[in-house]
mmCIF file of C-alpha atoms in Angstrom:
data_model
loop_
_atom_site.group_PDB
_atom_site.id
_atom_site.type_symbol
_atom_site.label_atom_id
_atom_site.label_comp_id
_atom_site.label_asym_id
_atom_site.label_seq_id
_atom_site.Cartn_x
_atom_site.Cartn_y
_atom_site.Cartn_z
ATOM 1 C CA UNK A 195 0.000 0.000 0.000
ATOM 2 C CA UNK A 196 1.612 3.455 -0.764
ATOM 3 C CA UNK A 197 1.655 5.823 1.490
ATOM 4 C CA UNK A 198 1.575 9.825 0.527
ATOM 5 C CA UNK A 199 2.276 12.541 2.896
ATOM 6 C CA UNK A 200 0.793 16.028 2.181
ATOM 7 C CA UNK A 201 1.310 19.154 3.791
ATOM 8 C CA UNK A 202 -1.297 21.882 3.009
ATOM 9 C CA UNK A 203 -0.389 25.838 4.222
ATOM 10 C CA UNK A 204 -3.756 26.906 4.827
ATOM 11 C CA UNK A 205 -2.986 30.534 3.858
ATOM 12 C CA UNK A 206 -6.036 33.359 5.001
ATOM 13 C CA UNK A 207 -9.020 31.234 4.539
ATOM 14 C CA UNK A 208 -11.526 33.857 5.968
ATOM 15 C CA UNK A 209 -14.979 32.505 5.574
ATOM 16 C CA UNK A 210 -14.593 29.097 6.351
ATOM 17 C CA UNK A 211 -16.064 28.982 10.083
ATOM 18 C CA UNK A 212 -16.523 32.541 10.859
ATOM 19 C CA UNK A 213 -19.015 33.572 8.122
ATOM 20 C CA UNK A 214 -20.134 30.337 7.253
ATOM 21 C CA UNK A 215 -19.521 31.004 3.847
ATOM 22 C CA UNK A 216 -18.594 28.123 1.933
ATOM 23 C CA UNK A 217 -15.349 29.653 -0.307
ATOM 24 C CA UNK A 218 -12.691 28.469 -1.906
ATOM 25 C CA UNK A 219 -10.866 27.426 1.572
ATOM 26 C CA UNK A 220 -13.797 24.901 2.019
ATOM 27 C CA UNK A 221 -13.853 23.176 -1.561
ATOM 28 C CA UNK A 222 -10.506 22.840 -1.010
ATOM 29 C CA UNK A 223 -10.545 21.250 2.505
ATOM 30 C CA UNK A 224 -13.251 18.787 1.090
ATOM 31 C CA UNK A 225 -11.454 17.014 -1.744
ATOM 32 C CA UNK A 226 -8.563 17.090 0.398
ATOM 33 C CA UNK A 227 -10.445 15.008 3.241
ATOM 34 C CA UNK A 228 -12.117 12.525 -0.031
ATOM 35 C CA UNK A 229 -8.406 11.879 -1.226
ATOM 36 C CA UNK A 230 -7.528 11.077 2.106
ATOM 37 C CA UNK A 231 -10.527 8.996 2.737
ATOM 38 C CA UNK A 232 -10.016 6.732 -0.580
ATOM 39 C CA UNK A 233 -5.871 6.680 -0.140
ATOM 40 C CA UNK A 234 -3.776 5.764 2.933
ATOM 41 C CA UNK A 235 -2.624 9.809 2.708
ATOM 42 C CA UNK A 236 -1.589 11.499 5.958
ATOM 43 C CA UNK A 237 -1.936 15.088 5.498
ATOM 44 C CA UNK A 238 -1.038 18.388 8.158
ATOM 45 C CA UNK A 239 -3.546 21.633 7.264
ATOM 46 C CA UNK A 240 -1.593 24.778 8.979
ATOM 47 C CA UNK A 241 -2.034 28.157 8.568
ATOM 48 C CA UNK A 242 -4.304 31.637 9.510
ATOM 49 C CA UNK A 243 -7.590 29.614 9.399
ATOM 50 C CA UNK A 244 -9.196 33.023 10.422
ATOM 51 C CA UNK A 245 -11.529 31.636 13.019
ATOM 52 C CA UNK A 246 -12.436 33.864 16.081
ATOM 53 C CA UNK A 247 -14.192 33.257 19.484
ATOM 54 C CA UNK A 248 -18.204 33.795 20.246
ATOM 55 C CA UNK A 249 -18.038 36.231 23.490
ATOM 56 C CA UNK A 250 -17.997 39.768 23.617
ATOM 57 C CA UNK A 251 -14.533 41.259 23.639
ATOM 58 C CA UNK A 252 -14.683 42.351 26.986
ATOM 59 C CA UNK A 253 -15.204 38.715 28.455
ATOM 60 C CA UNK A 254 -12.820 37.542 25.840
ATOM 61 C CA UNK A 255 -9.981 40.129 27.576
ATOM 62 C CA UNK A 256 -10.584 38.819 31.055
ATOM 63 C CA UNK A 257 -10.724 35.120 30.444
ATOM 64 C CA UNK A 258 -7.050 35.773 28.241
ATOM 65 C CA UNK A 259 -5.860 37.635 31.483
ATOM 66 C CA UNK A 260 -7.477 34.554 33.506
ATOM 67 C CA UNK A 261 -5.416 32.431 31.701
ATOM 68 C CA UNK A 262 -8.514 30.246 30.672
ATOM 69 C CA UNK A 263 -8.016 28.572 27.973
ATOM 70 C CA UNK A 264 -10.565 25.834 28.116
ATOM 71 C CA UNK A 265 -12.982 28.077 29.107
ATOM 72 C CA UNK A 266 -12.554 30.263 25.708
ATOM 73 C CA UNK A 267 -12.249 27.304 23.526
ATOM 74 C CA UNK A 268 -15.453 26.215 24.364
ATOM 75 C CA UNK A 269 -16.144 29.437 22.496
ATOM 76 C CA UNK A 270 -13.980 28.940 19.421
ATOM 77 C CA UNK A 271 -15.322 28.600 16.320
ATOM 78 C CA UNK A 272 -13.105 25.744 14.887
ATOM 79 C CA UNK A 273 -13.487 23.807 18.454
ATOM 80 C CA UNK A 274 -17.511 23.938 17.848
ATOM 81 C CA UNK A 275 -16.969 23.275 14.059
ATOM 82 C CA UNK A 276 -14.799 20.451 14.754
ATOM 83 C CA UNK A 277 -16.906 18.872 17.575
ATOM 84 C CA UNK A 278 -19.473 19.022 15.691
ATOM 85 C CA UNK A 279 -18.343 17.331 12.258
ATOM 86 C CA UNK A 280 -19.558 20.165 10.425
ATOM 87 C CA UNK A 281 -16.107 20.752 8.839
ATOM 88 C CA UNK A 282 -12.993 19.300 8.657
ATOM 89 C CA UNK A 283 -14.780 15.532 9.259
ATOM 90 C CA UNK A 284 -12.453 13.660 10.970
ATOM 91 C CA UNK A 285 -9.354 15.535 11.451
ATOM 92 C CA UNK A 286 -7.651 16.305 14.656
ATOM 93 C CA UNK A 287 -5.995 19.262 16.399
ATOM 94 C CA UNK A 288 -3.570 18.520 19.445
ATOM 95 C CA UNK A 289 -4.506 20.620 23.144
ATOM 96 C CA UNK A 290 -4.040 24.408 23.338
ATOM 97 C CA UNK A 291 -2.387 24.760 26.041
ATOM 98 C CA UNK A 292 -1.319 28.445 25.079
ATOM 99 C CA UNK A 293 -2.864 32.337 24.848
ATOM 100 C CA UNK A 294 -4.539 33.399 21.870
ATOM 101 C CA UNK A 295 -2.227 33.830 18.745
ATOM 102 C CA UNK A 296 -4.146 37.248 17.673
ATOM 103 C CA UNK A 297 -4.473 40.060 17.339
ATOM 104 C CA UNK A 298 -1.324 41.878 18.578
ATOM 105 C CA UNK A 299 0.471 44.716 18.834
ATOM 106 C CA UNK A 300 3.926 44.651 16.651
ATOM 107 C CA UNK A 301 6.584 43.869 18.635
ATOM 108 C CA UNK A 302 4.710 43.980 21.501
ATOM 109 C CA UNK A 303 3.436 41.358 24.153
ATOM 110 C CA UNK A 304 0.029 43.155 24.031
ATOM 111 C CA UNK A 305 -3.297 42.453 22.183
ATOM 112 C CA UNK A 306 -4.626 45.054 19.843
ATOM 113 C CA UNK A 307 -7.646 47.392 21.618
ATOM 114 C CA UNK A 308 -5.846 46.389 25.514
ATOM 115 C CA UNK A 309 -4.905 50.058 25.646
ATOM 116 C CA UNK A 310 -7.397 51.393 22.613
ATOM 117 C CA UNK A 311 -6.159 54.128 20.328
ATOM 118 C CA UNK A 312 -8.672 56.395 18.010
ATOM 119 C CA UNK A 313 -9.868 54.965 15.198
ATOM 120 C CA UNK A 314 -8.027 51.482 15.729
ATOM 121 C CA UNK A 315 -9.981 49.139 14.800
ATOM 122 C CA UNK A 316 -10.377 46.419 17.625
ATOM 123 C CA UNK A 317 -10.296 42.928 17.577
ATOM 124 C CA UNK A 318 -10.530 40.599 20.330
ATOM 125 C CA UNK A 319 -7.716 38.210 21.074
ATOM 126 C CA UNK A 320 -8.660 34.253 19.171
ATOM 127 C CA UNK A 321 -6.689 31.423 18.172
ATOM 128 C CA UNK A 322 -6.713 32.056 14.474
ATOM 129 C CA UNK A 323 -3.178 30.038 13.793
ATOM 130 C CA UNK A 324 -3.821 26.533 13.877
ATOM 131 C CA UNK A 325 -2.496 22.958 12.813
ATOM 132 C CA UNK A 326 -4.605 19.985 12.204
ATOM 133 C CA UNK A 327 -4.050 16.521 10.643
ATOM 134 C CA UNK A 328 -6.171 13.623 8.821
ATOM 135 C CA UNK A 329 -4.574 10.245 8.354
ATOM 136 C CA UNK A 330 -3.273 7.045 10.509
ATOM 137 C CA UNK A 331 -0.147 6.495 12.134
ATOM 138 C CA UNK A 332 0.225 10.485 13.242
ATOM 139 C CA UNK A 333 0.982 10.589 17.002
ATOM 140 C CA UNK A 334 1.309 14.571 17.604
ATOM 141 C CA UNK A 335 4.116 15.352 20.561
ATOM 142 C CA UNK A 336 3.562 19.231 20.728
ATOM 143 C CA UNK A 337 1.503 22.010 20.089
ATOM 144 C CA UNK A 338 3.568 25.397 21.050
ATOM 145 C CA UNK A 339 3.194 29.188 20.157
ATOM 146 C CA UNK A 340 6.681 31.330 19.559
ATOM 147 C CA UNK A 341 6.739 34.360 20.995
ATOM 148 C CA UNK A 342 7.798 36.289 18.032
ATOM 149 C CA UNK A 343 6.812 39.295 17.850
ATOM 150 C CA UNK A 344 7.471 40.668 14.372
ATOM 151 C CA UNK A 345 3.576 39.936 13.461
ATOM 152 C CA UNK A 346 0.211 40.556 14.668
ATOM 153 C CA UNK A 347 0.102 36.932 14.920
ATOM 154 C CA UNK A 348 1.948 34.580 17.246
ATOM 155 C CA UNK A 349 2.927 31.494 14.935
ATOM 156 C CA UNK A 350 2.431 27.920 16.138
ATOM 157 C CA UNK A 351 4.154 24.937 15.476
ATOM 158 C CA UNK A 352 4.191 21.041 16.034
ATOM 159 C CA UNK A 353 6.474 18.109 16.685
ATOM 160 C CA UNK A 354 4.731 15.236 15.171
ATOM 161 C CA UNK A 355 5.866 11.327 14.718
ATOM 162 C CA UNK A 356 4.654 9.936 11.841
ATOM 163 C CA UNK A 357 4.820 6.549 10.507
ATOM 164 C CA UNK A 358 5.742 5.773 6.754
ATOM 165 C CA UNK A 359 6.237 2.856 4.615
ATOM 166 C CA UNK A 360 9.506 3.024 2.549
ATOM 167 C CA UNK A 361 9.876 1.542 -0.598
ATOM 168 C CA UNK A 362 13.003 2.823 -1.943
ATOM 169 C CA UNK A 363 15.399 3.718 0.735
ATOM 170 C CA UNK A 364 17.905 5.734 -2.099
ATOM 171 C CA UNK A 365 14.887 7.989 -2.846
ATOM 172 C CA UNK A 366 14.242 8.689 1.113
ATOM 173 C CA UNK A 367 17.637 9.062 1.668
ATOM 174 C CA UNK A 368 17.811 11.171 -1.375
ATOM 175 C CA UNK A 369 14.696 13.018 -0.201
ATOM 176 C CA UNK A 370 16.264 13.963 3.376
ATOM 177 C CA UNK A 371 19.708 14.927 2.426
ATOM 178 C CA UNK A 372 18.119 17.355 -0.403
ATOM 179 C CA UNK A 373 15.967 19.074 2.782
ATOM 180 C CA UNK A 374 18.102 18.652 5.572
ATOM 181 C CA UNK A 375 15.519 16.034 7.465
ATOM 182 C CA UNK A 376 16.615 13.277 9.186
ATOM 183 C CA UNK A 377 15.454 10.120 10.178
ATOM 184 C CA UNK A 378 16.317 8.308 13.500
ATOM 185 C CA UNK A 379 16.538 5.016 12.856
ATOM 186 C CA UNK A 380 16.933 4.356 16.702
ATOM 187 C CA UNK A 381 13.526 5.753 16.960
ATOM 188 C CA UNK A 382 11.624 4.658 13.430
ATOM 189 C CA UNK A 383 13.087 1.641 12.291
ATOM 190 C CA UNK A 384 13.107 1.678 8.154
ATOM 191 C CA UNK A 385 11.072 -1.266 6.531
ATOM 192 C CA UNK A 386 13.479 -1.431 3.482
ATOM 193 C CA UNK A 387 11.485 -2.305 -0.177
ATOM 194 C CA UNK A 388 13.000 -2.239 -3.313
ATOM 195 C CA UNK A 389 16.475 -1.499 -3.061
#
């Protein structure tokens, strides 16, 4: 059985969740999720998915300063969306166990409207930066923000481990020494086909 791996930057796709609109973001997502379903395909969505949280922004504010996370993703609109299979069927995002990765001030540790200026427009803190996967043999081992500040956005990144079948070893090896990767052996033995 062959095994494909695709990783899908999900760019600004505003619509999705938050206006219920059904845009280009979404056709996308859904053949995505039918290739995976027919084909043993493990693929990693990542990206401004542009979703926001249901609450006023003053509740928002205080629950951030709180520190209560679960509490405001109850709230979030890809949380809901997800728990309720109404998009993205079947794929999984690890626990946020960090603040909000928007809106901020440039290089700044403070949220856009937290001391409001005229005619800014405001926008209450939300996890709009997100990873999620579809596929087997995907065992996630973190979910982190960096606190980079050159954006109004905090990226995110993951540490996944991720099992593949090799066929041609050359190719892999091939593969990793043209991008740098590596494989630990000691960790993920190599099932060697073909060579």
């Amino acid at each position: 059985m062959l095994y494909r791996m695709f990783w899908v930057a999900g760019g600004d796709l505003t619509g999705i969740g938050a206006c219920g609109g059904l845009g280009l973001g979404f056709a996308v997502m859904q053949r995505v999720t039918a290739l995976a379903a027919t084909e043993q395909s493990q693929i990693f969505w990542f990206g401004d998915l542009n979703y926001r949280l249901n609450m006023l922004d003053a509740e928002v504010r205080n629950l951030v300063d709180k520190k209560q996370w679960d509490e405001l993703l109850h709230i979030d609109q890809l949380s809901k969306e997800l728990r309720s299979g109404r998009v993205f069927e079947g794929w999984k995002e690890g626990p946020i166990t960090f603040p909000p990765t928007y809106k901020y001030e440039f290089n700044s540790d403070r949220y856009v409207g937290d001391n409001p200026k005229e005619g800014e427009k405001r926008r209450s803190p939300a996890w709009c930066d997100r990873i999620l996967w579809l596929g087997k043999g995907i065992k996630q081992l973190s979910y982190m923000r960096a606190e980079i500040g050159l954006s109004d956005h905090r990226p995110v990144s993951s540490v996944f481990l991720v099992e593949v079948e090799v066929f041609n070893r050359r190719k892999l090896q091939r593969a990793l020494n043209f991008t740098t990767a590596a494989v630990h052996p000691e960790v993920l033995p190599l099932t060697n086909r073909g060579d």
